[in-house]
Tab-separated table of N, CA and C in Angstrom:
chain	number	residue	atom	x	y	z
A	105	UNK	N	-10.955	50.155	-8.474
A	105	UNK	CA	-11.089	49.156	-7.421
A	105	UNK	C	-10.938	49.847	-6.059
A	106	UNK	N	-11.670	49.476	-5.298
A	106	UNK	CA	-11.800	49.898	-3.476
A	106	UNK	C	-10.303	49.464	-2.844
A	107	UNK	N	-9.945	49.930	-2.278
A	107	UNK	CA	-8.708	49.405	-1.687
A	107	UNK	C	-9.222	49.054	-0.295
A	108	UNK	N	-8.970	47.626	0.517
A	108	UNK	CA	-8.952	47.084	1.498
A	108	UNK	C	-10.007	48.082	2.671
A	109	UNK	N	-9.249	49.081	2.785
A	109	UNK	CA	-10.009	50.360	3.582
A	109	UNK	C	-10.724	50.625	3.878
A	110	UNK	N	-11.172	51.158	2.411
A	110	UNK	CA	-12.539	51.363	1.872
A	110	UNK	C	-13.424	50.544	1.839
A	111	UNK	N	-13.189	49.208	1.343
A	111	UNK	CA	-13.888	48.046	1.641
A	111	UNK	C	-14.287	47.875	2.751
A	112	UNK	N	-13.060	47.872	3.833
A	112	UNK	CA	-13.588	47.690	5.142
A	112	UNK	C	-14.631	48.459	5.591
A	113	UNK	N	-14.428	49.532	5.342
A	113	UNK	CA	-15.461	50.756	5.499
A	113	UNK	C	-16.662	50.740	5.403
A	114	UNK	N	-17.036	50.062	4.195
A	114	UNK	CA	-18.449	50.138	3.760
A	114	UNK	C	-18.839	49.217	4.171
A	115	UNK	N	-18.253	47.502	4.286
A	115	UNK	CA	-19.187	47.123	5.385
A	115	UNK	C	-19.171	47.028	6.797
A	116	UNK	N	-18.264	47.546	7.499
A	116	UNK	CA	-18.413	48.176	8.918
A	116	UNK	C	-19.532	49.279	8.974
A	117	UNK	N	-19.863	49.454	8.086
A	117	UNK	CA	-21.141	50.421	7.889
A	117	UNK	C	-22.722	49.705	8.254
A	118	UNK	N	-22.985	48.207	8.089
A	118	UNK	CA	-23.402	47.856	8.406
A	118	UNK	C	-23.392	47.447	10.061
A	119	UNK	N	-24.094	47.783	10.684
A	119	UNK	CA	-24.509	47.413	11.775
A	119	UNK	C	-24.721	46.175	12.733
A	120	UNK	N	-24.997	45.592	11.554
A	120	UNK	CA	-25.699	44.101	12.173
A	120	UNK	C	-24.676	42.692	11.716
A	121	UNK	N	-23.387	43.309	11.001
A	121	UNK	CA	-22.408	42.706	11.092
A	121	UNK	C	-20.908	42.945	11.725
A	122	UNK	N	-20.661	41.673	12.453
A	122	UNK	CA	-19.791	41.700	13.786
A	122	UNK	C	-18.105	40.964	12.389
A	123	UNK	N	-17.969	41.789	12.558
A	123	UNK	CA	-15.951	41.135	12.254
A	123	UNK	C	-15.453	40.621	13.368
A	124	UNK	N	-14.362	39.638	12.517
A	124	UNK	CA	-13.702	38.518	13.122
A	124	UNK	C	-12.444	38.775	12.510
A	125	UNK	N	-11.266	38.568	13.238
A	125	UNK	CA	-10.033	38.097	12.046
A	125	UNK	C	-9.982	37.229	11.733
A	126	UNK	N	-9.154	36.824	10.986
A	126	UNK	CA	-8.537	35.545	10.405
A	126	UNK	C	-7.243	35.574	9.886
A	127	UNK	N	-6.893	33.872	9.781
A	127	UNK	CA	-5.741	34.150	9.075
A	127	UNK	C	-5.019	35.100	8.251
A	128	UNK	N	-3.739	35.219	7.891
A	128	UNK	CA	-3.630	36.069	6.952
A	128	UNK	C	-3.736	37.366	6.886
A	129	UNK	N	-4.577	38.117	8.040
A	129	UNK	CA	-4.208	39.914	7.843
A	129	UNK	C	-6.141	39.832	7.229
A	130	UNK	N	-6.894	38.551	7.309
A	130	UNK	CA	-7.915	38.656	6.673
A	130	UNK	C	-8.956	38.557	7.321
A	131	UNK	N	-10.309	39.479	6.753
A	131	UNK	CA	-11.249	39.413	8.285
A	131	UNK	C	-12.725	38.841	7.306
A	132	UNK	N	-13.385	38.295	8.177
A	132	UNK	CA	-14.310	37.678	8.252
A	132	UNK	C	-15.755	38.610	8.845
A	133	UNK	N	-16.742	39.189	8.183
A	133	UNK	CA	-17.856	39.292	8.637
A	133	UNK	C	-19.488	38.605	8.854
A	134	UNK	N	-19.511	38.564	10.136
A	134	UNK	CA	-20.666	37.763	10.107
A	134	UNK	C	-22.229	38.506	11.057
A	135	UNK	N	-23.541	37.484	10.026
A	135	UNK	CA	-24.573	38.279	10.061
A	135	UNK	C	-25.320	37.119	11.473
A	136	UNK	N	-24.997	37.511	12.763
A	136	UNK	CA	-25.637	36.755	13.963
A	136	UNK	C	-26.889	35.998	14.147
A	137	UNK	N	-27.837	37.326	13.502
A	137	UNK	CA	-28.660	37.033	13.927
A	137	UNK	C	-29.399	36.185	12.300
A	138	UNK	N	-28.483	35.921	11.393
A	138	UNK	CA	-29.043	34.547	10.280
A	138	UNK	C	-30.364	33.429	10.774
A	139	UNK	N	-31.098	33.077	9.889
A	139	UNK	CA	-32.071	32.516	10.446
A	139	UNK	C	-31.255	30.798	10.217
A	140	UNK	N	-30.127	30.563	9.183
A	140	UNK	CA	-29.600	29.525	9.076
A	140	UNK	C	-28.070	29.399	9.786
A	141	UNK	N	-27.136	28.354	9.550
A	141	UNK	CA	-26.045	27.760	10.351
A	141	UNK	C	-25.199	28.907	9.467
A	142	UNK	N	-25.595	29.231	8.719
A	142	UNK	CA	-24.169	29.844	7.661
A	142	UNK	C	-24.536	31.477	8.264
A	143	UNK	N	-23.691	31.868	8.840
A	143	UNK	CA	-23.444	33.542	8.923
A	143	UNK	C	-22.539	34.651	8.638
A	144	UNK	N	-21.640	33.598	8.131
A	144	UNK	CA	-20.579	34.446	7.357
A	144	UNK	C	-21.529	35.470	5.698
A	145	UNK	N	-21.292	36.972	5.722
A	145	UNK	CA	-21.308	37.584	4.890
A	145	UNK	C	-20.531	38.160	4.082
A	146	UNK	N	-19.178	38.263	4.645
A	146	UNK	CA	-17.796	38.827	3.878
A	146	UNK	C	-16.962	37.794	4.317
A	147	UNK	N	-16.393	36.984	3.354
A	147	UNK	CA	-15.872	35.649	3.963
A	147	UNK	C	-14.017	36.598	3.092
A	148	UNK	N	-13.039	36.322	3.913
A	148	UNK	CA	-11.920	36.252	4.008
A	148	UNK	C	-11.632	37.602	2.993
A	149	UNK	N	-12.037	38.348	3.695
A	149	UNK	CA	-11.560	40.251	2.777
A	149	UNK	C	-10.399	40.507	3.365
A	150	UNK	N	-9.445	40.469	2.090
A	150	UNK	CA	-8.099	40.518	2.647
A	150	UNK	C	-7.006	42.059	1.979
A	151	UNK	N	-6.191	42.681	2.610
A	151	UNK	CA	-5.581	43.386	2.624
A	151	UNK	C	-5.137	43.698	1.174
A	152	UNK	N	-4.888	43.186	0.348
A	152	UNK	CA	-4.865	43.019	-1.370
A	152	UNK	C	-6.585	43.232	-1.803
A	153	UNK	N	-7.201	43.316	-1.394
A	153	UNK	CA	-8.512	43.860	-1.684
A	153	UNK	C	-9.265	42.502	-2.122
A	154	UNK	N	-9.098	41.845	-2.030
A	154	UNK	CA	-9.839	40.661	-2.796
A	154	UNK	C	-10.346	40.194	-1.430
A	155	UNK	N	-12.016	39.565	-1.687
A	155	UNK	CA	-12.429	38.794	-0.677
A	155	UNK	C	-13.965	37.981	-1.361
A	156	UNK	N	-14.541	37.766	-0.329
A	156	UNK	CA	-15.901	37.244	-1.367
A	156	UNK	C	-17.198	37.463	-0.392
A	157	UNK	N	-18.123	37.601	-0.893
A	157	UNK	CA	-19.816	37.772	0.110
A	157	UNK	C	-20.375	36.347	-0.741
A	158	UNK	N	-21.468	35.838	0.344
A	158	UNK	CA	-22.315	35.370	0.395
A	158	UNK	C	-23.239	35.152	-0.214
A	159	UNK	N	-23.675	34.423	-1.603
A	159	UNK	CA	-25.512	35.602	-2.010
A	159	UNK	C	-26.126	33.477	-1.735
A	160	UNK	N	-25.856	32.890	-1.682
A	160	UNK	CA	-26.326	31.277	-1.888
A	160	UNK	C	-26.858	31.093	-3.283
A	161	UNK	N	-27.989	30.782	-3.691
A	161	UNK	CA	-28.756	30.846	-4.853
A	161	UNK	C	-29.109	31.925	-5.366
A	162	UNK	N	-28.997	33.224	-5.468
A	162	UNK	CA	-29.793	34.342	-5.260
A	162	UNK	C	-29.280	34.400	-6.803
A	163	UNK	N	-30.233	34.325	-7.970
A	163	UNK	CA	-30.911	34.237	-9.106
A	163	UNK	C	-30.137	35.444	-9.845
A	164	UNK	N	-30.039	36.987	-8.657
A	164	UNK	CA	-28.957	37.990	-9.418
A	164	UNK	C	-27.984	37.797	-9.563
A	165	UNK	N	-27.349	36.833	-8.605
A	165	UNK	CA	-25.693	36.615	-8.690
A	165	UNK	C	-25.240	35.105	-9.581
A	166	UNK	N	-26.304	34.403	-10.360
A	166	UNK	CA	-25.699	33.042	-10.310
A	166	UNK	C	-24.759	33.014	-11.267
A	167	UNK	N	-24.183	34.122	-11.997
A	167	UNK	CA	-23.266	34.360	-13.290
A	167	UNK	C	-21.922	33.867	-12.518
A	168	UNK	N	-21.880	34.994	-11.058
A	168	UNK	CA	-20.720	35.585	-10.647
A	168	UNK	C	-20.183	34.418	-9.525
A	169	UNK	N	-21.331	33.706	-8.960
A	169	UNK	CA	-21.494	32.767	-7.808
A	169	UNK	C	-20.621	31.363	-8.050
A	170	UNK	N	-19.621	30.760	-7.277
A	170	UNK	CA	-19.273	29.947	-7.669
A	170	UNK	C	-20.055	28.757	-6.811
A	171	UNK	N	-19.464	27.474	-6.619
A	171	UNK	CA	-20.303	26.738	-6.083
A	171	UNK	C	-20.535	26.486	-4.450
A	172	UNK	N	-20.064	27.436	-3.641
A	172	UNK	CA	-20.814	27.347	-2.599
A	172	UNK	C	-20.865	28.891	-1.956
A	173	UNK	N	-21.915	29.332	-3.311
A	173	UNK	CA	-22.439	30.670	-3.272
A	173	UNK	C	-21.802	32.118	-2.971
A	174	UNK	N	-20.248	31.791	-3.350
A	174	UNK	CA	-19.754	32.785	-3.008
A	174	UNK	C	-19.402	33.632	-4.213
A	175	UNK	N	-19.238	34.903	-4.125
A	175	UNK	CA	-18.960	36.082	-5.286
A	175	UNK	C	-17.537	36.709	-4.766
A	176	UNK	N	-16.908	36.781	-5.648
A	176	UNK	CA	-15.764	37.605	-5.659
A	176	UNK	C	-15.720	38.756	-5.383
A	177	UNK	N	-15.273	40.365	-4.601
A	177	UNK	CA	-15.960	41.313	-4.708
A	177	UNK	C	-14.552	42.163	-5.017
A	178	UNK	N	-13.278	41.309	-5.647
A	178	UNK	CA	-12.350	42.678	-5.777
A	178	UNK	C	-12.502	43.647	-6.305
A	179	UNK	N	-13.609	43.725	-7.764
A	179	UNK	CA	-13.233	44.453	-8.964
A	179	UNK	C	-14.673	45.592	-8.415
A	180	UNK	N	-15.186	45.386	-7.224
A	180	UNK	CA	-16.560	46.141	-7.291
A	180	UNK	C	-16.439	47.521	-6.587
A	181	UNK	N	-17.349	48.276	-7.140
A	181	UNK	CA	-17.563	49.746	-6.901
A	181	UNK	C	-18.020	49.753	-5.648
A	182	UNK	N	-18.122	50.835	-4.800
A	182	UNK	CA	-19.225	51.216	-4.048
A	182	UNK	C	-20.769	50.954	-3.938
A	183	UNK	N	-21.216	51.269	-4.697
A	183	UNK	CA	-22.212	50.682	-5.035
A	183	UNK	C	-22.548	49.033	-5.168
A	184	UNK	N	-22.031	48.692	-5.973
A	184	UNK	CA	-21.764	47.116	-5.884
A	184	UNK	C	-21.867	46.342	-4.673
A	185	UNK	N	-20.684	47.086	-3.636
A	185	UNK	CA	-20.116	46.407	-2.691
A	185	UNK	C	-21.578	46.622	-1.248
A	186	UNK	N	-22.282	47.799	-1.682
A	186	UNK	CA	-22.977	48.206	-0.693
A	186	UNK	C	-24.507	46.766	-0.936
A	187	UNK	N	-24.702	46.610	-2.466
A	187	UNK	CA	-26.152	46.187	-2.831
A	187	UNK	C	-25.643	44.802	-2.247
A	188	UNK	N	-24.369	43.799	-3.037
A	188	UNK	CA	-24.426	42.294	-2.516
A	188	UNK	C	-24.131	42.277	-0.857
A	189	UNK	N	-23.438	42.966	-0.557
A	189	UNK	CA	-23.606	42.999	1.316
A	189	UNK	C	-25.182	43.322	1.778
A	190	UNK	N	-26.221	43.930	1.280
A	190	UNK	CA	-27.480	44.123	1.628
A	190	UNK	C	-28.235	42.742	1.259
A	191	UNK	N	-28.262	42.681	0.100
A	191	UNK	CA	-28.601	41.331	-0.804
A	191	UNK	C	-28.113	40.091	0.038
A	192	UNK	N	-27.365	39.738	0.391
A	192	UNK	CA	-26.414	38.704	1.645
A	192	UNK	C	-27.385	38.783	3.002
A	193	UNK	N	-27.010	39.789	3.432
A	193	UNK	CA	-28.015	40.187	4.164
A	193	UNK	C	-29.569	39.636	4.852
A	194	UNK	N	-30.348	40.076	3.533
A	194	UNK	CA	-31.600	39.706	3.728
A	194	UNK	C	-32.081	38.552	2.775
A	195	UNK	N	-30.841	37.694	2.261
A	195	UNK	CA	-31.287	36.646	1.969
A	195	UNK	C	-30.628	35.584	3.155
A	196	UNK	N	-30.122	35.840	4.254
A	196	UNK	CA	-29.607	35.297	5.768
A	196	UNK	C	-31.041	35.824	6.378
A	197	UNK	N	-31.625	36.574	6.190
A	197	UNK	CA	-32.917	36.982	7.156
A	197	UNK	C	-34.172	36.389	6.672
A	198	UNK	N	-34.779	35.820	5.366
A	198	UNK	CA	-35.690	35.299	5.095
A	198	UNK	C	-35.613	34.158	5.077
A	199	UNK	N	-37.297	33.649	5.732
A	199	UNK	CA	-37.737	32.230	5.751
A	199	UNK	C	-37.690	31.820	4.616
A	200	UNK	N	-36.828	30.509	4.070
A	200	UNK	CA	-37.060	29.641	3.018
A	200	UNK	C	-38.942	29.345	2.874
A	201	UNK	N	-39.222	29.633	1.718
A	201	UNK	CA	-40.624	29.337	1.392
A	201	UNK	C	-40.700	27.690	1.302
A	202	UNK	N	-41.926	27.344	2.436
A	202	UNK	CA	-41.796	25.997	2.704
A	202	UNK	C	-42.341	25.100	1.569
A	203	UNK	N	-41.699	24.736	0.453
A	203	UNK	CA	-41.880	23.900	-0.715
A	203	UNK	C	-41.920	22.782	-0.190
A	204	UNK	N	-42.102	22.123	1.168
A	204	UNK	CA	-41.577	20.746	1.430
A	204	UNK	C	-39.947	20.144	0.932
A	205	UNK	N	-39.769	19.246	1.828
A	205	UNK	CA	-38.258	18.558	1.400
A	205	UNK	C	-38.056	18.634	0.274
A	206	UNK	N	-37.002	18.643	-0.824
A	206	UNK	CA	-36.474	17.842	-1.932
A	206	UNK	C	-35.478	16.932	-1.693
A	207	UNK	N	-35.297	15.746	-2.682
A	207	UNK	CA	-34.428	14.904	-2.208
A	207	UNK	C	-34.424	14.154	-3.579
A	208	UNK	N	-33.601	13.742	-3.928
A	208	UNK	CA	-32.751	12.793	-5.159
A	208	UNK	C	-32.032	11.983	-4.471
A	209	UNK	N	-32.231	10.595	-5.417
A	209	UNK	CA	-31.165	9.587	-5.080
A	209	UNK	C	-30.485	9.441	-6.136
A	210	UNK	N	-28.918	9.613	-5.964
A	210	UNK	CA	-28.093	8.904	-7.506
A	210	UNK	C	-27.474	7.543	-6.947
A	211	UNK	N	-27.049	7.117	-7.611
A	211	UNK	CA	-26.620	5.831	-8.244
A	211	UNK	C	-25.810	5.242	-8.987
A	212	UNK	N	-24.743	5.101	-8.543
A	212	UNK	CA	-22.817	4.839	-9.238
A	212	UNK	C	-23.163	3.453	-9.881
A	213	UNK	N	-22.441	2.849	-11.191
A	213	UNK	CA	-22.203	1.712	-11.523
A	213	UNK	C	-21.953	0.366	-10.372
A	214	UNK	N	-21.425	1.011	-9.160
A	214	UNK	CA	-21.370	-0.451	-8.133
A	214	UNK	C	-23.018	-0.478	-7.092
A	215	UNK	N	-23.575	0.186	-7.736
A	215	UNK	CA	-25.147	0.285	-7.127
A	215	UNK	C	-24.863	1.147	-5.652
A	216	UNK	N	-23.761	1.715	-5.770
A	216	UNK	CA	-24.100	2.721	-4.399
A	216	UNK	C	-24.656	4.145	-4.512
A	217	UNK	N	-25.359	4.371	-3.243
A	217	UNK	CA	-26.710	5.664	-3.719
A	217	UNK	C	-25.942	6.310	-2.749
A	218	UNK	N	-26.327	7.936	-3.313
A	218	UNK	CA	-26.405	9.116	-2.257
A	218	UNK	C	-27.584	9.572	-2.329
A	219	UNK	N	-27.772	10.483	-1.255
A	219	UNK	CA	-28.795	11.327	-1.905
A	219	UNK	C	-28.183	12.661	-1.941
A	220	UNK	N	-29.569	13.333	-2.301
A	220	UNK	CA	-29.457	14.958	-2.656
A	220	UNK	C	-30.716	15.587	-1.676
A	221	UNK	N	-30.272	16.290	-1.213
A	221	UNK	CA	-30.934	16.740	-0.526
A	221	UNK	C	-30.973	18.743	-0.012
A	222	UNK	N	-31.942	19.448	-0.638
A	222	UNK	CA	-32.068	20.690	-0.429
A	222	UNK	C	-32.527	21.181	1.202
A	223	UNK	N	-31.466	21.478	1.975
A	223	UNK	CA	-32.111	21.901	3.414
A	223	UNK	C	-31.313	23.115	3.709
A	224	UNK	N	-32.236	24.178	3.972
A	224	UNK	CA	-31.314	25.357	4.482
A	224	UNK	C	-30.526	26.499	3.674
A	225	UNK	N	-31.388	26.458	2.171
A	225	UNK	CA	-30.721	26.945	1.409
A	225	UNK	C	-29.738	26.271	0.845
A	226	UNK	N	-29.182	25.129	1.378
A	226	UNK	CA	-27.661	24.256	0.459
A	226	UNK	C	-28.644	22.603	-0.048
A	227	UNK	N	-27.824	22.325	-0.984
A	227	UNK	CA	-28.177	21.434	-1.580
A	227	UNK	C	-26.861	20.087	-1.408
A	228	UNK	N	-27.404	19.510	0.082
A	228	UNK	CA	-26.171	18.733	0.272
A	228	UNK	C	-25.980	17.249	-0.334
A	229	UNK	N	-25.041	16.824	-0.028
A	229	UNK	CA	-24.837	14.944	-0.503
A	229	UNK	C	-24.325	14.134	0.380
A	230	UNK	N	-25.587	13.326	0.406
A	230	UNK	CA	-25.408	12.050	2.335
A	230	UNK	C	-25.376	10.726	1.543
A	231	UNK	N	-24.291	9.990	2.141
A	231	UNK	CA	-23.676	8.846	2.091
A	231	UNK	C	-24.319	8.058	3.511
A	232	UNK	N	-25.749	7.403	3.022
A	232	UNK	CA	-26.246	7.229	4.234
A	232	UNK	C	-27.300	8.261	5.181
A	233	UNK	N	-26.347	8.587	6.358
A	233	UNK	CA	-26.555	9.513	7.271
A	233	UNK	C	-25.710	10.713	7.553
A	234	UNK	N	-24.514	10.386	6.483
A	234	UNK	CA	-23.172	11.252	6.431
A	234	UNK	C	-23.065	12.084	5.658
A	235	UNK	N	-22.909	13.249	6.058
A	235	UNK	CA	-22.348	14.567	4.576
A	235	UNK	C	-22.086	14.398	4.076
A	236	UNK	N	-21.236	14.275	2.892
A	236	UNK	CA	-20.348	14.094	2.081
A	236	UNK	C	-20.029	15.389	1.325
A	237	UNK	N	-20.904	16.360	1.021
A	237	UNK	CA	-20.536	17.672	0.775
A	237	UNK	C	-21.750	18.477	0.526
A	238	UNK	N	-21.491	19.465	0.716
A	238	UNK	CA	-22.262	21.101	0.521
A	238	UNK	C	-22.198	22.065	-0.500
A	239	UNK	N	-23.670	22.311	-1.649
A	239	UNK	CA	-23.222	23.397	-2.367
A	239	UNK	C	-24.555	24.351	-2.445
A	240	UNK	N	-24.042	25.380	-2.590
A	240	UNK	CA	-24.810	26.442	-3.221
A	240	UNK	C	-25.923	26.426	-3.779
A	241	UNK	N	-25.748	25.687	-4.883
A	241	UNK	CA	-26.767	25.491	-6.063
A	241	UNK	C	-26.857	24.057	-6.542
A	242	UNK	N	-28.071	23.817	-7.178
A	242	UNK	CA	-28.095	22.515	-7.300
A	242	UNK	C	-27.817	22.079	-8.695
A	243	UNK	N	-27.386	23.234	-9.108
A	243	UNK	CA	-26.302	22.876	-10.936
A	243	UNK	C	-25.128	22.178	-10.266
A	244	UNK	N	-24.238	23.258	-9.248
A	244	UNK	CA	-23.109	22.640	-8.845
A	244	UNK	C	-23.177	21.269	-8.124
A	245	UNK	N	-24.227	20.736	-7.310
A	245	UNK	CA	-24.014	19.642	-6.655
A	245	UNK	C	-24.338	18.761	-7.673
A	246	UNK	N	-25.246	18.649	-8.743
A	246	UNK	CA	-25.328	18.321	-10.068
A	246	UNK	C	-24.306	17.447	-10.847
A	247	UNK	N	-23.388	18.359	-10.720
A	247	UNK	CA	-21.743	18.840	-11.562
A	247	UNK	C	-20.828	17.625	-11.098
A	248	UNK	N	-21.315	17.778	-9.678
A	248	UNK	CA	-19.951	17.076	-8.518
A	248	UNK	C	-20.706	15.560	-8.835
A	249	UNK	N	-21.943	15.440	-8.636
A	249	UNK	CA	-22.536	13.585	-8.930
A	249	UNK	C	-22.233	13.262	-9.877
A	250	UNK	N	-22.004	13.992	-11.542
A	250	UNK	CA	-21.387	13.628	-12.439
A	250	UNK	C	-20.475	13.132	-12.485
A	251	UNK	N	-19.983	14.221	-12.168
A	251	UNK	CA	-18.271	13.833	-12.635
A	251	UNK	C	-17.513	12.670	-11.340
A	252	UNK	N	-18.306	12.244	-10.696
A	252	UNK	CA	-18.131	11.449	-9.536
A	252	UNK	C	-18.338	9.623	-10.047
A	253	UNK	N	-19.269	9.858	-11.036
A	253	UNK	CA	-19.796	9.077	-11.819
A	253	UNK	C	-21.304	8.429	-11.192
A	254	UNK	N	-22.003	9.333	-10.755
A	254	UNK	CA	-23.549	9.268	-10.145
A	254	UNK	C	-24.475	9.522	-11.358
A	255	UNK	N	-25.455	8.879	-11.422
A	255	UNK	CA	-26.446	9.483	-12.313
A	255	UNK	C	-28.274	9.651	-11.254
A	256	UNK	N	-28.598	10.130	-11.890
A	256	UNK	CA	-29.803	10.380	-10.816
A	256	UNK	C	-31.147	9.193	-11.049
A	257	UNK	N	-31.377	8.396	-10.209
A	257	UNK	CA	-32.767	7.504	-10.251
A	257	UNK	C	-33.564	7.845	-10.464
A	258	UNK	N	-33.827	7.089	-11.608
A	258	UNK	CA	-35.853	7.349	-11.920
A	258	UNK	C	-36.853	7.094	-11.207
């Protein structure tokens, strides 16, 4: 395992990401010039070596990805640590391929709807006109209408 340092190291190696502190002794890197709202790439890399990157949907990571696209990066090599910080990267730099909107409506037993809605890479849930939450992938936002007791309209 990389110790904190080293970690820091390799992505201060990148260029085009600006650190921040944070709470905790823990720093935050972010990619500015993102074509979306989300620019965090090394979200809370902390002094115990544990922190997490960014990948959103990205098809290589969805094993490791929890639900709002983040990867763990304590246990990773050099290598590792260099490809998902690149991978983060230039999936913050590419245009979403314009598939047009997606959007789902679910539907609770008291007849109240959300929708679902894919914008920006996240797959959010509006109560109305209101957020209600943000994920990654659309297994996980999936997951959350379930167990919420939503089912999706035909």
């Amino acid at each position: 395992m990389l110790t904190f340092e080293q970690k820091q190291t390799i992505i201060e190696s990148f260029p085009e990401l600006t650190k921040k502190e944070v709470s905790l002794k823990r720093l935050n890197y972010h990619f500015m010039d993102s074509l979306y709202e989300k620019t965090i790439v090394v979200e809370k890399l902390h002094p115990n070596g544990n922190g997490f990157v960014f990948v959103g949907d990205l098809l290589r990571y969805e094993e490791e990805a929890n639900d709002k696209g983040l990867v763990n990066i304590r246990d990773y090599d050099e290598q590792q640590l260099r490809e998902i910080v690149e991978d983060a990267i230039q999936y913050l730099s590419e245009e979403e391929e314009d598939q047009g909107p997606i959007e789902e409506i679910w539907q609770n037993r008291e007849g109240i709807q959300l929708k679902l809605a894919f914008e920006q890479r996240s797959w959010n849930v509006y109560h109305g006109e209101n957020l209600e939450e943000a994920f990654g992938t659309h297994d996980a936002a999936k997951e959350y209408l379930l167990e919420e007791g939503f089912r999706k309209k035909k």
